[in-house]
Structure formats: C-alpha cells, structure tokens
C-alpha atoms as one frame of an Amber mdcrd trajectory, in Angstrom:
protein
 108.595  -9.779 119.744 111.818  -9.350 121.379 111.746  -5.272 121.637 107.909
  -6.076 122.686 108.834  -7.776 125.696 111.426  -5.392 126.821 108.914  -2.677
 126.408 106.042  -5.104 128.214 108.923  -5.704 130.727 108.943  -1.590 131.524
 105.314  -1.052 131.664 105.020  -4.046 134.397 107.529  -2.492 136.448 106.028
   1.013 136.256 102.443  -0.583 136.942 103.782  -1.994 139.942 105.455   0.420
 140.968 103.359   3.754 140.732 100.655   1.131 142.455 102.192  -0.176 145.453
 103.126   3.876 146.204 100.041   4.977 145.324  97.446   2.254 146.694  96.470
   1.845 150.025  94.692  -1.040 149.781  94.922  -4.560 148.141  94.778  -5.236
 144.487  91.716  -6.557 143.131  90.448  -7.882 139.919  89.629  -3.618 138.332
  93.054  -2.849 139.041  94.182  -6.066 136.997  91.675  -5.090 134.286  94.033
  -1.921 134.806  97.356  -3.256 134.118  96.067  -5.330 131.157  94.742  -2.182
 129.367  98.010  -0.267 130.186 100.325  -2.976 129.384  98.617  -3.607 126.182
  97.870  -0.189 125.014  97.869  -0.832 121.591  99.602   2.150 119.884 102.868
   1.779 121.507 102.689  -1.779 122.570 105.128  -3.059 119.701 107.965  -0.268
 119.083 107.191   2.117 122.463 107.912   4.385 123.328 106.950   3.971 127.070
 104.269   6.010 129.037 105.077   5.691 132.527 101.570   4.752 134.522 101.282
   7.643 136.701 101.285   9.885 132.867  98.895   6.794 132.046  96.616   6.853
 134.501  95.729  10.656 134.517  94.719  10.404 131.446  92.668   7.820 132.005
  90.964   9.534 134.294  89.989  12.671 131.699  86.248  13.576 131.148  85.463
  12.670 127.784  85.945  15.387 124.705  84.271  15.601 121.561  86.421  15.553
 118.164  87.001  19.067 116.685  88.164  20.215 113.426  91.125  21.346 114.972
  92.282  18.168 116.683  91.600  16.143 113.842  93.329  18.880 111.626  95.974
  18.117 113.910  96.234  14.397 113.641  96.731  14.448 110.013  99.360  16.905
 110.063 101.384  15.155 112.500 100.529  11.780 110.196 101.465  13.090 107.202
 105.119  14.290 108.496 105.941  11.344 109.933 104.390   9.390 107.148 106.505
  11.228 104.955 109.707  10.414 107.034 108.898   6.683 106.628 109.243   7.499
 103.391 112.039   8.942 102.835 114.129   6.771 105.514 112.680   3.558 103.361
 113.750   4.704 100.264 117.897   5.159 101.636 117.138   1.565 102.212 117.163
   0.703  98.449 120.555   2.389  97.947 122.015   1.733 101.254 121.300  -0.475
 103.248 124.073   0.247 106.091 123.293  -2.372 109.033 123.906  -5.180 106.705
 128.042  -3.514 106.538 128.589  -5.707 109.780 127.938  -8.942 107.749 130.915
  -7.504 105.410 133.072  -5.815 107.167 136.002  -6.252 105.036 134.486  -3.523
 102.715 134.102  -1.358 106.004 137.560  -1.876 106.428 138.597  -0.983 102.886
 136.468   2.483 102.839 138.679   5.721 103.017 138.579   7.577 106.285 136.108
  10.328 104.433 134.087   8.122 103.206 134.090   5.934 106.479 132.734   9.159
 108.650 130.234   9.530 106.311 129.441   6.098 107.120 128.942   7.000 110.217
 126.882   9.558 110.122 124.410   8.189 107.613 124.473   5.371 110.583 123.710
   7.972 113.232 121.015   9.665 111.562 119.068   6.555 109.619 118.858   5.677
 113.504 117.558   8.693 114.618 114.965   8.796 111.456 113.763   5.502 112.133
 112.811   5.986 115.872 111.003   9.617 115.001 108.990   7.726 112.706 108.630
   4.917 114.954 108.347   6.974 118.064 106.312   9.918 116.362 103.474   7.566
 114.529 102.744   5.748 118.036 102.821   9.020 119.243 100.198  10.818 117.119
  97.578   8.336 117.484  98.062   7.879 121.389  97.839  11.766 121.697  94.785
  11.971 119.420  93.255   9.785 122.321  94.564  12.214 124.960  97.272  10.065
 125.906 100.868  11.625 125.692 103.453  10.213 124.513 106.947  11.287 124.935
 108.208  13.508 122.679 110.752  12.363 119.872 113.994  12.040 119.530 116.126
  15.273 119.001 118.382  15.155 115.867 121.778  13.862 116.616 123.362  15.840
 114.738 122.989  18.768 116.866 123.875  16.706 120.657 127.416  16.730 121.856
 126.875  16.100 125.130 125.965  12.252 126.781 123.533  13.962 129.296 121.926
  15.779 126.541 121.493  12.691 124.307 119.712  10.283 127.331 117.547  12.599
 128.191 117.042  13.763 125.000 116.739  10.768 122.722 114.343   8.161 124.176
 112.734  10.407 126.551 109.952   7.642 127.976 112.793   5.335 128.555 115.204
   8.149 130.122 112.094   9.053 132.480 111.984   5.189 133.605 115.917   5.026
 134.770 115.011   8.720 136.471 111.528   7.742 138.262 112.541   4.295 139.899
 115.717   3.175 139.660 118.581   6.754 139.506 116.203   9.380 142.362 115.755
   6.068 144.342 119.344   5.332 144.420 120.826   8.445 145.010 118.774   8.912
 147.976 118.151  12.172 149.719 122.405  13.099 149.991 122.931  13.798 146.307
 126.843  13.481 146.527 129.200  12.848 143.878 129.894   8.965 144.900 125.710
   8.113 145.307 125.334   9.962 141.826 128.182   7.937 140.161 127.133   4.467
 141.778 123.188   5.366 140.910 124.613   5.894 137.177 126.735   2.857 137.340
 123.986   0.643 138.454 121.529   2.610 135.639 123.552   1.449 132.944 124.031
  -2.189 134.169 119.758  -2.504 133.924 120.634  -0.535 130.219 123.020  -3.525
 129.147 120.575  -5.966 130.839 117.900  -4.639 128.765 119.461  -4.221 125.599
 121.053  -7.573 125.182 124.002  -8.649 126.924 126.269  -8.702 123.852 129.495
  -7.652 123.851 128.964  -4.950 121.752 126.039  -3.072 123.642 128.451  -3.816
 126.794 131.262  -1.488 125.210 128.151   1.094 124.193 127.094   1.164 128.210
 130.564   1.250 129.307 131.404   4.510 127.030 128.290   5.850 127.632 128.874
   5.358 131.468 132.518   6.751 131.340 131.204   9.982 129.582 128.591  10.722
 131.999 131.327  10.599 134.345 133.625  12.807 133.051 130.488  14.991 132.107
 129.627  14.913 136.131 133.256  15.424 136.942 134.122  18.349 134.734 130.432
  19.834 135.859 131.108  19.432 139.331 134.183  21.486 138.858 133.140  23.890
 136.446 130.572  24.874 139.481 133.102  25.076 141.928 134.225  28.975 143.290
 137.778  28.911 142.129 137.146  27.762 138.715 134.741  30.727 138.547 136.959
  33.015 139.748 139.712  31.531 137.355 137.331  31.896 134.493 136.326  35.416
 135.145 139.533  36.710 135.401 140.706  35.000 132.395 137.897  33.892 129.702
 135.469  36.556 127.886 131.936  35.161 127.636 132.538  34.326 123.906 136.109
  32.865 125.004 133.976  30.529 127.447 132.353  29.218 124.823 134.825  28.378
 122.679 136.726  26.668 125.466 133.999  24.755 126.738 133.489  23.476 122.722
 137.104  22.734 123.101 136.942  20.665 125.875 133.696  18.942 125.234 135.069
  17.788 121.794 136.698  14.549 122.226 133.319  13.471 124.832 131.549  13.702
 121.191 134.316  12.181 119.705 133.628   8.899 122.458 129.875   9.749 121.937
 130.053   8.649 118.123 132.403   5.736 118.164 130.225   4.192 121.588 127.013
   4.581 119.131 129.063   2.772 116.227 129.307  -0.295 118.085 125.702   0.202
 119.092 124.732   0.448 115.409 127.203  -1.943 113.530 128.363  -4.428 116.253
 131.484  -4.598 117.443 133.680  -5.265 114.366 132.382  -2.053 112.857 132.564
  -0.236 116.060 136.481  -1.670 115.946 137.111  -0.095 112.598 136.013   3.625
 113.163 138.185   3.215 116.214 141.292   2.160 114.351 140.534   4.821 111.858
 139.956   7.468 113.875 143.001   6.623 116.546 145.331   5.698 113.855 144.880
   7.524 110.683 147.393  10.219 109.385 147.510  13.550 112.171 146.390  16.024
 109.460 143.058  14.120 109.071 142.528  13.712 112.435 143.331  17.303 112.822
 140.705  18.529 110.682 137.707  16.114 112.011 138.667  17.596 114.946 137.979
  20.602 113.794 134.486  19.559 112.700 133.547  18.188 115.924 135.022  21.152
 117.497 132.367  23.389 115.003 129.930  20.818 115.907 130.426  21.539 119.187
 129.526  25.281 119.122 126.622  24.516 116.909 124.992  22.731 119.668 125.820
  24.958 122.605 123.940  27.555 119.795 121.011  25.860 119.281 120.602  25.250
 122.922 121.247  28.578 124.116 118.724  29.653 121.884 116.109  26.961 122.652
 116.263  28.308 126.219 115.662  31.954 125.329 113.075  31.114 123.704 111.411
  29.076 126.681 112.008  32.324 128.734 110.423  34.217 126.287 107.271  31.693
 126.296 106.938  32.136 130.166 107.121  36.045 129.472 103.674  35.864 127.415
C-alpha cells in the first residue's frame, strides 16, 4: 500500500495541476467524479506506472470503438510476453533470491570480485525484469481500453548514460519531474545555474518520494552528481572551441571511442548508485570497496568492459535514431 500511495500521491498532483491550468471555472461535483475515476484507474492503480491527466483525459474523451480481431490479437500477444517474463523472472527467484543478500551481507562480503559483479548485474537486470512485467501488464490492459500507458523500461544493460536511464526507465514518472516541477523551475532563461538548481530540487522530491533512507539518499545524490557532470561535459562538448579542437584532432570513429572513454567511469557511478538502491546501503558499501580497492589488473579489465559497454550503447542508439529517420522518410 505504500508504493500505492506514492503513486495516488502523483496522480493528485497531476489532477490538480493540469485542472487549475486548464479550467476556467470552479470545480464541481463531475470534475470530482473525475479525479476519483483517474486516481483510481484500476489497471495501474497498485504498481503504476503513472498517466499524467492531460494523456488521461484525452482519452477519455475518445468516441467509442468496437473490438476487432486485430486489437484483441494484439492484447494477447502483448499478454503472453509479459506473462512469460513473469515467468521467467519468478523462477530466478527459486535459485536466487538476491534482495534477501542485504540481510547477510557477510556472504556479500566474502564473494570474489567476479562473482560479486555478477551480483550486480543479476541485481540490475531482475530489477529491470520485474518493472517490464509490472509496468508492461498494467500497460496492455490500459491500452486495450485506449488508454496509454508509458512505455517500458529500456534494458539496462544497454544505458550508460544518467540522462538516458531517467528518461528512459520509468518514463510516466520521468514525464511528472519534466511537466510540473523541472520546465517550471527552470523558467523561460534555460541557463546552466536554473538547470542545475531545477535538477537539484528534482531529486530532493525523488528522495522525498522514495523513502528518506539513507540509502536512497546516496542513490539521489549520485544520480544528481552524474547529471551534473553529464550537463557539464555537454555544455562543453557544444561549445565552438571544443569543436574546433575535435575536428582538427579526432576522426568520427576516434570521437566515438573517446566519448566511450570518457563516459566510462559516469557508468561506473551509474551501477554502484543503483547498488545501494537495490541492496541498501551495506551492499551498496561492498561493491564500492571492491571496485575502489581491489587489485589494478582487475579493475583494469572491468574497465575495459564498461568501456565496451560503453560503445555498445552509443551503437544501439545511433542506430535507433536512423531508424526513426527512416520511419519519418515513409
């Protein structure tokens, strides 16, 4: 009931909101009749993800369509694979069961540095599988009734950048910090101080929200510092005599490379931030030790890995944007 309030808190925010913009006159007893049905919109009243009311609301307002073969045809597709992920993410349960590691985290401690990354990335990814499944079952049924949902969350694995993963990941609840609290805040001069303080403030209501536990305070903290750096290094990359420097000195594929380079230990910060997110912050205080103090030719080689990592991303995105280009062309 606890993630249902925090949810219940975000849909009587956006209510209000979108309303007092959008109305001109004074609330009466239909409008409440309103709220009720969009706060308590059953498919993704327990687990989200959020539909912001404006999204909410046009649908509502949709002429009313007949089932076809086809949209039915679609619903039990879309069932079916996330049924099966359910599946497949409950059954790693029996074997593993990796969130009960910060009741014990003397065995954490004891686990090799290999086997500890592993740890961490079956930690990464159960979390990702379990909000597709979460997210993309709520989502199915709310878009066989015409209402969208947000889409699900991208696969971890293939996100080195913090941007990338908020907007990404929980993309209802990233659309929420955008709509009233970061556009609001930065105001209409976009500079580099109202962008910082808008994110600053952004993650304070993200700590609020989460639970203010010492843990989730160290995962808003990271996750604040590498936006920063991300906005920093951005901010420069875009400026004329980095450009210039670039052009003169970098091939495109050389660009690459060295933007992989430099983007490596942000997913390095990226990972350990999530740890504590996952574990609590004992665990997250292990990978840290490991990773900062283990022997130089280990750390040398996962380095290496997030450094491939790296590229793989940039990859997959380059190519997810040439093929939205090639979408618009037809």
């Amino acid at each position: 009931m606890v993630v249902s309030n925090g949810w219940m808190h975000l849909r009587c925010s956006s209510f209000c909101f979108d309303f007092i913009k959008n109305s001109k006159q004074k609330a009466n007893w239909k409008d409440l009749i309103t709220m009720l049905g969009y706060c308590f919109y059953l498919p993704v009243f327990f687990i989200g993800p959020i539909i912001l009311y404006e999204d909410f609301s046009k649908a509502m307002m949709l002429p009313f369509e007949k089932w076809s073969w086809k949209r039915v045809l679609d619903l039990f597709i879309n069932l079916s694979r996330f049924l099966f992920w359910l599946v497949v993410t409950d059954f790693s349960l029996y074997f593993f069961y990796a969130h009960a590691l910060q009741y014990h985290i003397q065995e954490v401690e004891r686990l090799g540095l290999w086997t500890l990354n592993g740890l961490g990335y079956f930690l990464g990814q159960f979390f990702c599988n379990k909000y597709i499944v979460l997210y993309g079952l709520a989502g199915t049924i709310a878009k066989a009734e015409r209402y969208y949902a947000p889409p699900t969350p991208k696969c971890i694995a293939r996100i080195h950048l913090y941007s990338e993963t908020w907007r990404t990941f929980d993309v209802g609840y990233y659309s929420f910090l955008l709509k009233y609290m970061y556009i609001p805040l930065c105001g209409e001069k976009r500079n580099m101080t109202r962008k910082l303080s808008a994110s600053f403030l952004c993650f304070c209501f993200v700590f609020i929200w989460h639970g203010m536990e010492i843990s989730v305070f160290i995962w808003s903290l990271l996750n604040f510092i590498g936006i920063t750096l991300e906005a920093v290094g951005r901010s420069v990359a875009n400026s004329e005599l980095y450009k210039s420097l670039q052009k003169k000195t970098l091939s495109p594929t050389n660009i690459r490379r060295f933007n992989a380079l430099i983007t490596s230990p942000l997913f390095a910060m990226s990972a350990i931030s999530n740890f504590y997110f996952f574990g609590g912050t004992n665990v997250g205080n292990s990978f840290f030790k490991q990773f900062y103090q283990g022997p130089w030719y280990f750390s040398l080689v996962l380095w290496l890995f997030l450094y491939c990592m790296c590229n793989v991303s940039i990859e997959i995105k380059e190519w997810e944007l040439e093929r939205k280009e090639k979408s618009k062309l037809l």
